[in-house]
XYZ file of C-alpha atoms in Angstrom:
668
model
C 0.000 0.302 0.312
C 0.988 3.575 -0.334
C 2.261 5.183 2.553
C 4.753 8.177 3.929
C 7.174 8.307 6.651
C 9.893 10.224 7.862
C 13.161 8.717 8.103
C 15.737 10.334 11.265
C 19.402 9.982 12.085
C 21.285 11.338 14.561
C 19.005 14.906 14.902
C 19.850 15.996 18.056
C 18.577 13.013 20.243
C 17.430 10.682 17.770
C 18.342 7.670 15.653
C 22.206 8.175 17.265
C 24.264 5.880 15.074
C 27.100 5.202 12.970
C 25.420 2.786 10.580
C 24.686 3.720 7.490
C 21.976 1.724 7.144
C 20.153 2.622 10.848
C 17.489 4.703 10.967
C 14.396 5.987 13.185
C 11.139 6.008 11.121
C 8.666 7.931 12.107
C 5.338 6.846 10.080
C 2.714 9.139 8.836
C 0.278 8.355 6.282
C -1.316 4.837 5.069
C -2.387 6.155 2.192
C -0.782 8.603 -0.818
C -4.587 9.357 -2.611
C -5.489 13.259 -1.580
C -8.805 11.893 0.038
C -7.203 9.552 2.708
C -4.135 11.035 3.251
C -5.340 13.319 5.914
C -4.287 11.506 9.537
C -3.616 12.613 12.954
C -0.664 11.725 14.441
C 0.469 11.654 18.480
C 3.499 11.911 19.871
C 3.707 10.505 23.762
C 6.829 9.731 26.118
C 8.110 10.199 29.422
C 8.760 13.868 30.058
C 12.036 15.994 28.424
C 12.667 12.301 26.056
C 12.404 14.675 23.338
C 9.031 14.743 21.495
C 9.563 18.211 20.501
C 12.517 17.211 18.741
C 10.821 14.724 16.062
C 8.353 18.406 15.580
C 11.859 20.049 15.133
C 12.869 17.801 12.473
C 10.002 17.787 10.466
C 9.905 21.757 10.363
C 13.559 21.795 9.274
C 12.970 19.861 6.189
C 10.661 22.901 6.156
C 12.876 25.189 6.348
C 15.473 23.790 4.213
C 12.841 23.866 1.529
C 11.557 27.586 2.297
C 14.714 29.373 2.506
C 15.906 31.305 0.016
C 19.016 32.298 1.932
C 21.423 29.676 3.671
C 19.983 28.706 7.266
C 22.247 27.448 9.829
C 21.223 24.119 11.297
C 24.522 23.489 13.565
C 21.702 22.891 16.787
C 20.329 20.130 15.036
C 24.103 17.984 15.975
C 24.012 14.880 18.257
C 25.654 15.759 21.431
C 26.821 12.535 22.612
C 30.162 11.498 23.395
C 32.020 9.930 20.567
C 29.285 10.098 18.042
C 30.390 14.128 17.335
C 30.892 13.093 14.582
C 27.813 11.991 12.985
C 25.500 14.134 11.163
C 22.077 15.018 11.071
C 19.759 13.432 8.186
C 16.603 13.068 7.560
C 14.416 11.830 4.913
C 10.573 12.188 3.722
C 9.775 9.352 1.818
C 7.020 8.086 -0.049
C 6.449 4.838 -1.263
C 3.638 3.618 -3.600
C 1.398 0.398 -3.951
C 3.862 -1.501 -6.046
C 7.032 -0.794 -3.096
C 8.709 2.007 -5.703
C 9.757 4.815 -3.566
C 10.853 8.366 -4.012
C 12.446 10.833 -1.304
C 13.651 14.079 0.236
C 16.751 14.050 1.597
C 18.224 16.290 3.706
C 21.731 16.264 4.449
C 23.468 18.887 7.204
C 27.361 19.578 7.284
C 29.442 19.818 10.503
C 28.925 23.405 10.023
C 25.145 23.306 10.272
C 24.599 24.012 6.526
C 21.695 22.095 4.755
C 21.695 20.257 1.428
C 18.031 19.141 0.074
C 18.049 16.224 -2.536
C 15.589 14.856 -4.078
C 15.058 10.776 -5.360
C 12.363 11.134 -7.585
C 12.490 8.349 -10.509
C 14.874 8.900 -13.545
C 12.609 9.085 -15.777
C 10.805 12.347 -13.964
C 11.609 15.280 -12.729
C 10.092 18.486 -10.622
C 10.565 21.078 -13.441
C 9.302 24.669 -13.662
C 6.367 24.731 -16.491
C 6.105 27.286 -19.113
C 4.335 30.370 -18.913
C 1.809 31.115 -21.808
C -0.661 34.251 -22.153
C -2.713 32.962 -24.886
C -4.929 31.895 -22.199
C -4.949 35.041 -19.884
C -6.146 37.238 -23.008
C -8.939 34.871 -23.385
C -9.800 35.545 -19.485
C -9.405 39.139 -20.146
C -11.704 39.359 -23.158
C -14.456 37.216 -21.193
C -14.028 39.721 -18.602
C -14.207 42.728 -20.343
C -17.297 41.701 -22.151
C -19.091 41.353 -19.045
C -21.615 43.740 -17.250
C -20.726 46.221 -20.602
C -24.625 46.681 -20.994
C -25.523 47.202 -17.394
C -22.721 49.788 -16.587
C -23.174 52.132 -19.310
C -27.357 51.866 -18.431
C -26.586 53.087 -15.360
C -23.704 55.335 -16.231
C -21.468 53.067 -13.601
C -17.837 55.423 -13.346
C -17.522 54.068 -17.158
C -14.180 56.283 -17.584
C -12.670 53.779 -14.769
C -13.229 50.301 -16.697
C -11.783 52.473 -19.715
C -8.988 52.893 -18.340
C -8.186 49.405 -17.020
C -8.819 48.747 -20.497
C -6.286 50.884 -21.755
C -3.904 50.118 -19.281
C -4.619 46.238 -20.228
C -3.447 47.015 -24.305
C -0.436 48.651 -22.975
C 0.892 46.206 -21.417
C -0.172 43.378 -24.256
C 1.781 45.813 -26.889
C 4.523 46.988 -24.609
C 7.921 45.392 -25.420
C 8.736 44.388 -21.931
C 9.441 39.963 -21.473
C 6.754 37.994 -20.952
C 7.185 37.572 -17.161
C 7.245 40.977 -16.579
C 3.779 41.764 -18.653
C 2.016 38.480 -16.844
C 3.350 40.254 -13.036
C 1.669 43.404 -14.535
C -1.155 41.574 -15.809
C -1.847 39.840 -12.398
C -2.117 43.171 -11.064
C -4.297 44.580 -13.537
C -6.936 41.527 -12.924
C -7.053 41.966 -8.704
C -8.047 45.660 -10.396
C -10.373 44.315 -12.662
C -12.014 41.978 -9.755
C -12.331 44.831 -7.450
C -14.079 47.461 -9.759
C -16.606 44.512 -10.852
C -17.071 43.714 -7.384
C -17.777 47.464 -6.469
C -20.585 47.467 -9.596
C -22.348 44.715 -8.553
C -22.556 45.448 -4.436
C -23.988 49.235 -6.388
C -26.257 47.302 -8.803
C -27.780 44.854 -6.281
C -28.178 47.450 -3.434
C -30.557 49.812 -5.122
C -33.960 50.465 -3.252
C -36.788 48.873 -4.454
C -35.283 47.051 -7.746
C -36.043 43.436 -7.203
C -33.514 42.054 -10.557
C -30.122 40.930 -9.214
C -26.741 39.635 -11.122
C -24.415 37.231 -9.973
C -20.942 38.415 -8.990
C -18.216 36.839 -11.110
C -15.601 34.222 -10.392
C -12.291 35.310 -10.315
C -9.857 32.576 -10.719
C -6.338 32.269 -9.745
C -4.209 33.062 -13.012
C -1.539 30.477 -12.614
C -3.816 27.845 -12.942
C -3.659 29.063 -16.736
C -0.834 30.956 -17.440
C 1.588 27.898 -17.160
C 1.304 24.554 -19.629
C 2.190 21.479 -17.868
C 5.357 19.309 -19.099
C 5.320 16.055 -20.282
C 7.739 15.523 -17.302
C 5.929 16.025 -13.943
C 6.351 15.603 -10.428
C 5.411 11.795 -9.525
C 3.360 12.263 -6.693
C 1.596 15.277 -7.584
C 0.450 13.438 -11.028
C -0.636 10.472 -9.286
C -1.504 11.373 -6.011
C -3.120 15.263 -6.358
C -0.379 15.815 -3.741
C 2.895 18.253 -3.442
C 6.132 15.776 -3.349
C 7.265 18.831 -0.881
C 4.421 19.457 1.134
C 3.525 22.603 3.159
C 4.861 22.628 6.663
C 3.326 24.742 9.339
C 4.361 24.692 13.195
C 1.009 26.015 15.162
C 1.243 28.646 17.103
C -1.695 29.985 18.832
C -2.438 33.458 18.574
C -4.610 35.247 20.648
C -7.641 37.351 19.730
C -9.127 39.771 22.414
C -11.906 41.299 22.505
C -10.670 44.815 21.198
C -9.889 42.984 18.122
C -13.087 42.210 17.632
C -13.578 46.284 16.571
C -12.077 48.429 14.055
C -13.124 51.287 12.158
C -13.858 51.847 8.663
C -10.599 53.200 7.668
C -8.401 50.659 10.239
C -9.958 47.880 9.246
C -7.647 47.009 6.325
C -4.963 46.888 9.247
C -6.785 44.525 11.281
C -5.625 40.661 10.978
C -8.541 39.619 12.769
C -10.786 40.887 9.963
C -8.607 39.934 6.965
C -8.813 36.689 8.249
C -12.624 36.728 8.834
C -13.504 38.313 5.289
C -10.979 35.630 3.635
C -13.051 33.206 5.032
C -16.086 34.455 3.777
C -15.221 35.171 0.422
C -15.351 38.588 0.070
C -12.559 41.366 -0.205
C -11.979 43.655 2.336
C -11.082 46.699 0.919
C -15.333 46.247 -0.627
C -16.264 47.476 3.117
C -14.427 50.769 2.962
C -15.924 51.760 -0.734
C -19.267 51.173 0.465
C -18.885 53.283 3.237
C -17.967 56.114 0.833
C -20.795 56.415 -0.835
C -22.311 57.863 2.388
C -25.393 56.267 2.164
C -26.909 53.889 4.950
C -29.302 52.119 2.234
C -25.799 50.842 0.725
C -24.087 49.947 4.182
C -27.036 47.901 5.175
C -27.853 46.381 2.211
C -23.803 45.229 2.512
C -24.022 44.281 5.640
C -27.058 41.973 4.857
C -24.853 40.582 2.034
C -21.942 40.005 4.471
C -23.896 37.984 7.065
C -25.335 36.027 4.775
C -22.326 34.912 3.784
C -20.765 34.317 7.452
C -23.887 32.424 8.578
C -23.449 29.978 4.864
C -20.016 29.688 5.352
C -18.369 30.592 8.636
C -21.269 29.988 11.350
C -22.180 26.258 10.151
C -18.680 25.093 9.593
C -17.532 26.176 13.176
C -20.111 24.732 14.755
C -20.129 21.540 12.799
C -16.256 21.646 14.179
C -16.575 22.703 17.461
C -19.336 20.563 18.680
C -17.850 17.485 18.599
C -21.284 14.853 19.506
C -21.572 11.734 20.529
C -22.662 9.133 18.803
C -26.127 9.273 20.564
C -26.756 12.572 20.782
C -29.194 14.614 18.371
C -28.654 17.951 16.149
C -31.571 19.222 18.484
C -29.426 19.223 21.342
C -26.500 21.471 20.221
C -26.066 24.854 21.172
C -25.085 26.998 17.987
C -23.098 30.208 17.611
C -24.028 32.954 15.693
C -21.705 35.373 14.357
C -22.652 38.649 12.428
C -20.610 41.455 11.830
C -22.224 45.273 12.426
C -21.457 48.090 10.350
C -22.336 51.194 12.341
C -21.391 54.573 11.580
C -17.583 54.713 13.142
C -16.930 51.302 14.237
C -17.670 48.062 13.103
C -17.359 44.822 15.265
C -18.282 41.122 15.141
C -21.085 39.720 17.646
C -21.451 36.906 18.847
C -24.288 34.971 20.040
C -25.255 31.742 21.445
C -29.450 30.637 21.590
C -29.688 34.664 21.123
C -27.914 35.514 24.211
C -24.702 38.221 23.434
C -21.018 37.140 24.954
C -18.085 38.390 25.273
C -15.096 36.877 23.911
C -12.625 37.543 26.922
C -15.503 35.489 29.306
C -15.765 32.397 27.917
C -14.399 29.356 28.693
C -10.670 28.398 27.468
C -12.135 25.534 25.197
C -13.935 27.788 23.655
C -11.660 30.849 22.977
C -8.460 28.577 22.299
C -10.641 26.998 19.740
C -11.997 30.290 18.628
C -7.683 31.229 18.244
C -7.088 28.621 15.893
C -10.699 28.518 13.803
C -10.066 32.284 12.961
C -6.115 32.920 13.101
C -4.547 29.257 11.664
C -7.359 27.554 9.318
C -8.055 30.595 6.926
C -4.894 31.939 6.921
C -2.642 29.604 5.672
C -2.843 28.093 2.263
C -3.074 24.614 3.005
C -4.365 21.483 1.100
C -4.027 17.667 1.184
C -0.587 16.226 1.817
C 0.473 18.952 3.807
C 1.630 18.538 7.449
C 0.721 20.517 10.605
C 2.704 20.458 13.662
C 1.409 21.027 17.120
C 3.152 21.187 20.927
C 0.979 19.698 23.057
C -2.282 22.008 21.529
C -4.193 20.400 24.510
C -2.096 22.125 27.449
C -4.312 24.547 29.992
C -7.878 22.807 28.987
C -10.193 20.627 30.774
C -10.420 16.767 30.339
C -13.736 17.601 27.808
C -12.179 20.090 25.969
C -8.656 17.977 24.736
C -11.457 15.224 24.095
C -13.463 17.684 21.856
C -10.232 19.755 20.491
C -8.589 15.831 19.566
C -12.256 14.550 17.611
C -11.864 18.401 15.754
C -8.327 17.851 14.539
C -8.785 14.400 13.817
C -12.362 15.214 11.507
C -10.684 18.042 10.314
C -7.623 16.357 8.867
C -10.091 13.551 7.415
C -12.059 16.261 5.458
C -9.027 18.225 4.281
C -6.524 15.416 3.765
C -4.003 17.145 5.859
C -1.518 15.415 8.663
C -1.338 16.788 12.164
C 1.381 15.695 14.126
C 1.012 16.482 18.105
C 3.230 15.931 20.754
C 1.118 15.570 24.174
C 1.857 14.650 27.820
C -1.923 14.492 28.770
C -3.947 10.865 28.671
C -7.535 12.407 28.222
C -5.466 13.542 24.899
C -5.700 10.048 23.636
C -8.509 8.097 22.391
C -8.780 3.857 23.030
C -10.557 3.834 20.345
C -7.093 4.736 18.126
C -4.233 3.737 19.515
C -3.053 3.244 16.100
C -2.219 7.129 15.771
C 0.629 7.042 18.698
C 4.083 7.039 18.138
C 5.893 6.358 21.248
C 8.837 8.130 21.938
C 11.334 5.795 24.232
C 14.597 6.020 25.564
C 17.586 3.388 24.050
C 18.403 1.053 26.645
C 21.856 1.985 26.339
C 20.737 5.734 27.861
C 22.248 7.058 24.153
C 19.567 8.743 22.327
C 15.414 7.429 22.080
C 13.844 5.462 19.392
C 10.279 5.817 17.771
C 7.899 3.067 18.543
C 5.618 3.391 15.059
C 3.458 -0.049 15.718
C 1.887 0.515 19.251
C 1.167 -3.296 19.746
C 5.057 -3.920 19.059
C 5.517 -5.238 22.940
C 8.383 -5.552 24.852
C 9.218 -8.946 26.764
C 8.698 -7.430 29.850
C 5.259 -5.895 28.640
C 1.266 -7.917 29.120
C -0.410 -6.225 26.700
C -0.321 -2.984 23.793
C -1.193 -0.177 27.403
C 2.432 -0.916 28.991
C 4.107 1.292 26.843
C 1.163 3.860 26.796
C 1.103 4.057 30.871
C 4.707 4.141 31.477
C 4.645 7.135 29.228
C 2.387 9.324 31.063
C 3.196 7.867 34.126
C -0.599 6.847 34.980
C -2.500 3.646 36.137
C -4.346 1.373 33.021
C -7.398 2.179 34.536
C -7.011 5.980 33.723
C -7.454 4.845 30.183
C -9.820 2.691 30.926
C -12.382 3.011 33.679
C -15.517 3.345 31.231
C -14.637 0.507 29.182
C -14.995 -3.688 29.225
C -11.482 -4.659 28.163
C -11.508 -7.640 25.652
C -8.244 -8.575 25.037
C -7.178 -10.172 21.031
C -3.940 -11.715 19.384
C -3.358 -9.119 17.034
C -3.530 -5.758 16.133
C -5.558 -6.332 12.744
C -8.173 -7.868 15.014
C -8.061 -5.117 17.214
C -8.936 -2.660 14.440
C -11.881 -4.838 12.624
C -13.157 -5.190 16.308
C -12.856 -1.418 17.348
C -14.335 -0.211 13.925
C -17.110 -2.443 14.144
C -17.794 -1.220 17.729
C -17.893 2.922 16.424
C -20.112 1.290 13.173
C -22.635 -0.386 15.696
C -22.490 3.089 18.044
C -22.779 5.464 15.148
C -25.556 3.840 12.657
C -27.432 1.519 15.201
C -27.109 3.595 18.656
C -26.023 0.345 20.559
C -23.543 2.057 22.484
C -21.089 -0.296 24.097
C -18.451 0.991 25.814
C -15.976 -2.383 25.006
C -12.431 -1.451 24.361
C -10.124 -4.341 22.387
C -6.416 -4.093 23.187
C -3.484 -6.425 21.552
C -1.127 -8.495 23.985
C 0.967 -9.585 20.724
C -0.496 -13.149 20.308
C -0.572 -15.765 23.168
C 2.487 -17.469 21.412
C 3.355 -20.832 19.576
C 4.681 -23.356 22.550
C 3.210 -23.938 26.046
C 5.914 -22.377 27.886
C 5.195 -19.021 26.183
C 1.533 -19.533 26.350
C 1.455 -20.000 30.135
C 3.678 -17.487 30.852
C 1.280 -14.812 28.507
C -1.889 -16.368 30.436
C -0.422 -15.680 34.109
C 0.488 -11.985 33.461
C -2.850 -11.347 31.857
C -4.190 -13.417 34.626
C -2.313 -10.235 37.297
C -3.597 -7.294 35.599
C -5.610 -5.186 37.670
C -8.481 -4.154 35.252
C -11.640 -3.721 37.834
C -13.323 -6.536 37.031
C -12.641 -10.232 36.946
C -12.070 -12.372 34.745
C -10.137 -11.290 32.024
C -11.451 -12.171 28.175
C -9.175 -12.814 25.579
C -10.314 -13.640 21.960
C -8.921 -15.822 19.758
C -8.756 -17.552 16.202
C -11.095 -20.703 16.522
C -8.065 -22.593 15.116
C -6.321 -25.373 16.778
C -3.512 -23.160 18.935
C -6.823 -21.139 19.949
C -8.238 -23.949 21.445
C -5.121 -25.112 22.998
C -4.784 -21.957 24.781
C -8.175 -22.110 25.988
C -7.590 -25.611 27.275
C -4.035 -24.532 28.670
C -5.882 -21.955 30.839
C -8.583 -24.666 31.826
C -5.271 -27.079 32.911
C -3.859 -24.170 34.349
C -6.423 -22.955 36.952
C -6.922 -19.767 35.656
C -10.265 -19.462 34.520
C -11.053 -17.894 37.698
C -8.763 -14.840 36.488
C -9.010 -15.109 32.723
C -11.361 -16.554 30.427
C -10.480 -17.542 26.368
C -12.684 -17.015 23.877
C -12.701 -19.426 21.111
C -14.121 -17.417 18.220
C -16.134 -20.041 16.641
C -17.530 -20.261 13.148
C -20.655 -18.902 12.210
C -20.716 -19.661 8.421
C -21.238 -22.857 6.551
C -18.549 -22.192 4.035
C -14.901 -21.824 4.993
C -13.289 -18.896 2.845
C -9.434 -19.179 1.069
C -7.500 -17.929 -1.520
C -6.074 -19.270 -4.248
C -2.639 -19.157 -5.945
C -3.594 -15.978 -7.887
C -6.125 -14.538 -5.005
C -9.031 -15.736 -6.130
C -11.714 -16.196 -3.584
C -12.639 -20.159 -2.609
C -15.523 -21.772 -1.047
C -15.930 -24.968 0.400
C -18.405 -26.880 2.094
C -17.141 -27.398 5.470
C -16.456 -30.775 6.561
C -15.417 -32.748 9.375
C -11.975 -33.693 8.154
C -11.355 -29.949 7.159
C -9.486 -27.549 9.185
C -11.490 -24.718 10.071
C -9.623 -21.461 10.313
C -12.338 -19.183 11.524
C -10.774 -15.644 11.879
C -12.082 -12.144 12.273
C -12.382 -11.842 8.517
C -14.842 -14.794 8.409
C -17.363 -12.519 9.968
C -17.396 -10.854 6.500
C -20.405 -11.780 4.358
C -18.957 -13.026 1.015
C -19.485 -9.758 -1.228
C -17.727 -7.489 1.644
C -14.883 -10.108 1.152
C -15.193 -9.332 -1.948
C -14.920 -5.645 -1.692
C -12.234 -5.087 1.029
C -9.949 -8.093 -0.694
C -7.429 -6.119 -0.792
C -7.384 -4.961 3.069
C -8.126 -8.590 4.222
C -5.899 -10.479 2.219
C -3.105 -8.212 3.668
C -3.422 -8.931 7.210
C -1.412 -5.828 7.041
C -1.546 -3.195 10.371
C -1.809 0.085 8.074
C -4.774 -1.415 5.922
C -6.747 -2.650 8.664
C -6.210 0.985 10.338
C -7.132 2.582 6.993
C -10.060 0.632 6.796
C -11.073 1.703 10.233
C -11.019 5.385 8.905
C -13.153 4.492 6.213
C -15.972 2.314 7.908
C -17.671 5.375 9.223
C -18.377 6.721 5.465
C -21.385 6.213 3.633
C -19.958 4.924 0.619
C -17.605 2.623 2.200
C -20.020 0.706 4.925
C -20.090 -2.932 4.625
C -23.686 -4.598 4.190
C -26.355 -6.047 6.867
C -24.945 -9.209 6.503
C -21.561 -8.044 7.768
C -22.356 -5.938 10.298
C -25.208 -8.254 12.102
C -22.228 -10.761 12.385
C -19.990 -8.097 14.179
C -23.012 -6.870 16.435
C -23.741 -10.269 17.456
C -20.094 -10.864 18.576
C -19.828 -8.043 20.405
C -23.224 -8.356 22.345
C -22.025 -11.480 23.241
C -18.490 -10.024 23.985
C -20.381 -7.064 26.111
C -22.271 -9.580 28.248
C -19.798 -11.928 29.249
């Protein structure tokens, strides 16, 4: 499957090594497709382990790729005895479905100078596209012909349009080079856009006149001015994301009450109002223009137009993202915020209301204010798109526990909707969702004390660990019950089982309102020999989770049944209950050598291996064939993200099979 990950070597305290082929890996994305690449990655670890250093590593790539002048990265050097000559290296790697890869490599020399290289396939390269003005000229001619009759009929500043046309002809006829012409045309295009928007407001704002005209769409000229070459960025061409992503380090800027108030003369200088008008797609210059008309009717009409855009674009989006309803809540239980702009004679301000009650920003909760800052100061001030990366260092700090959970839900939803990857550090277990443990990356000190390692696969257990929560609770310095107190725990053998069962629990809770507070935890298998199985069962029996016996769900194969028998033999059934997944179908599902499905009638002689995958209907086996046959951690994680989408849901037979199993486990 396609994926994106970061390789780190000798960067501060990460990946300290003298070996050429040894790297620490931070897995970022389970898919490179534009509509699936959005992810939330959470970095956890003990205090002072260096989680922020990983953010610095990613941001260093951004700084090196954006900088037009040389920057010094000497502060990135490792500081370990005998490793002074080991130099930092970073690689942002893209790997496609055929296991082909290309990467963006950053090397830092002993003086702190950075060298940025790419290893795109030989037959592809990033090249500057050719500039051609033919389509730009057609776009201008098209716009010039618009509103001509209306402008002349109403005698509306026709001289200004004539001046724009005159300037246009002078640019086209000049002997300047093509790039200079194009830069001048872009400025003139913006001037024409403002002139037409001004006219539309004038025309539609006439009192007592019902006929309205539509505002023209002015495009980004770069999209038509440049001709694509035959040689292209292979990542852009195949996945519609940039090979070099836009990487942004989020730093919160606090919006105050006074920022929500300005004057007609100063509105262009207001960062907040510039962001707000950008959000609704309206040039902020039109505010001053309407005030200059000195007609209250124009201002009132303009205010109505602005607030309609606010309602349609900003209000709905703000409430959609801010209110993170549980699966059992309805829209009727939600309280919405309303924003409106008030245009008074000498001042302009944003009004915030909740259920018709006017609010003061400074008196709202910390959680609301932080979200307000994030929404208006970040989401609409950065040109983010699918494939881009946002870095956040402890975004949940100073928030209440419900506020942390809401923020995490919001970021995850926004990431999924936009295709943006958010990478956040945290010290708070309440910022972690136990249903999405696969989004965690655990930063651990190496046993030799030399730097840290990144555990990207959260179910990879050390010899002394019982289940996947051991590393997590040790990272936070908390008790197991702090993460699981609301849930009934079911231990499963592997991460694919965890992902499939969790996915269907989320689906049943969402669509069928079953509200089963189950959590599944991978234990990395029970083992293949009696000694290992007994040791694992004994360790599980000693875990303190608040109820007995602990339930372990295993496959219905011989190994699973043998584990059940050993549990009984060892007299552990009062502490541990091994549940064998029993066959649910009359057909055994197999794969032929060429991956075609084979359905064979079960018989007493056949060895039935009943696994989680056998709960899928034959139709859904076909539908999710690539995911199911791979037994891949990353693909099963992707499935968990897809399953809640309407177009990707399994059929009722599959959901019924899983629902029956989940209800049975919940009742144990």
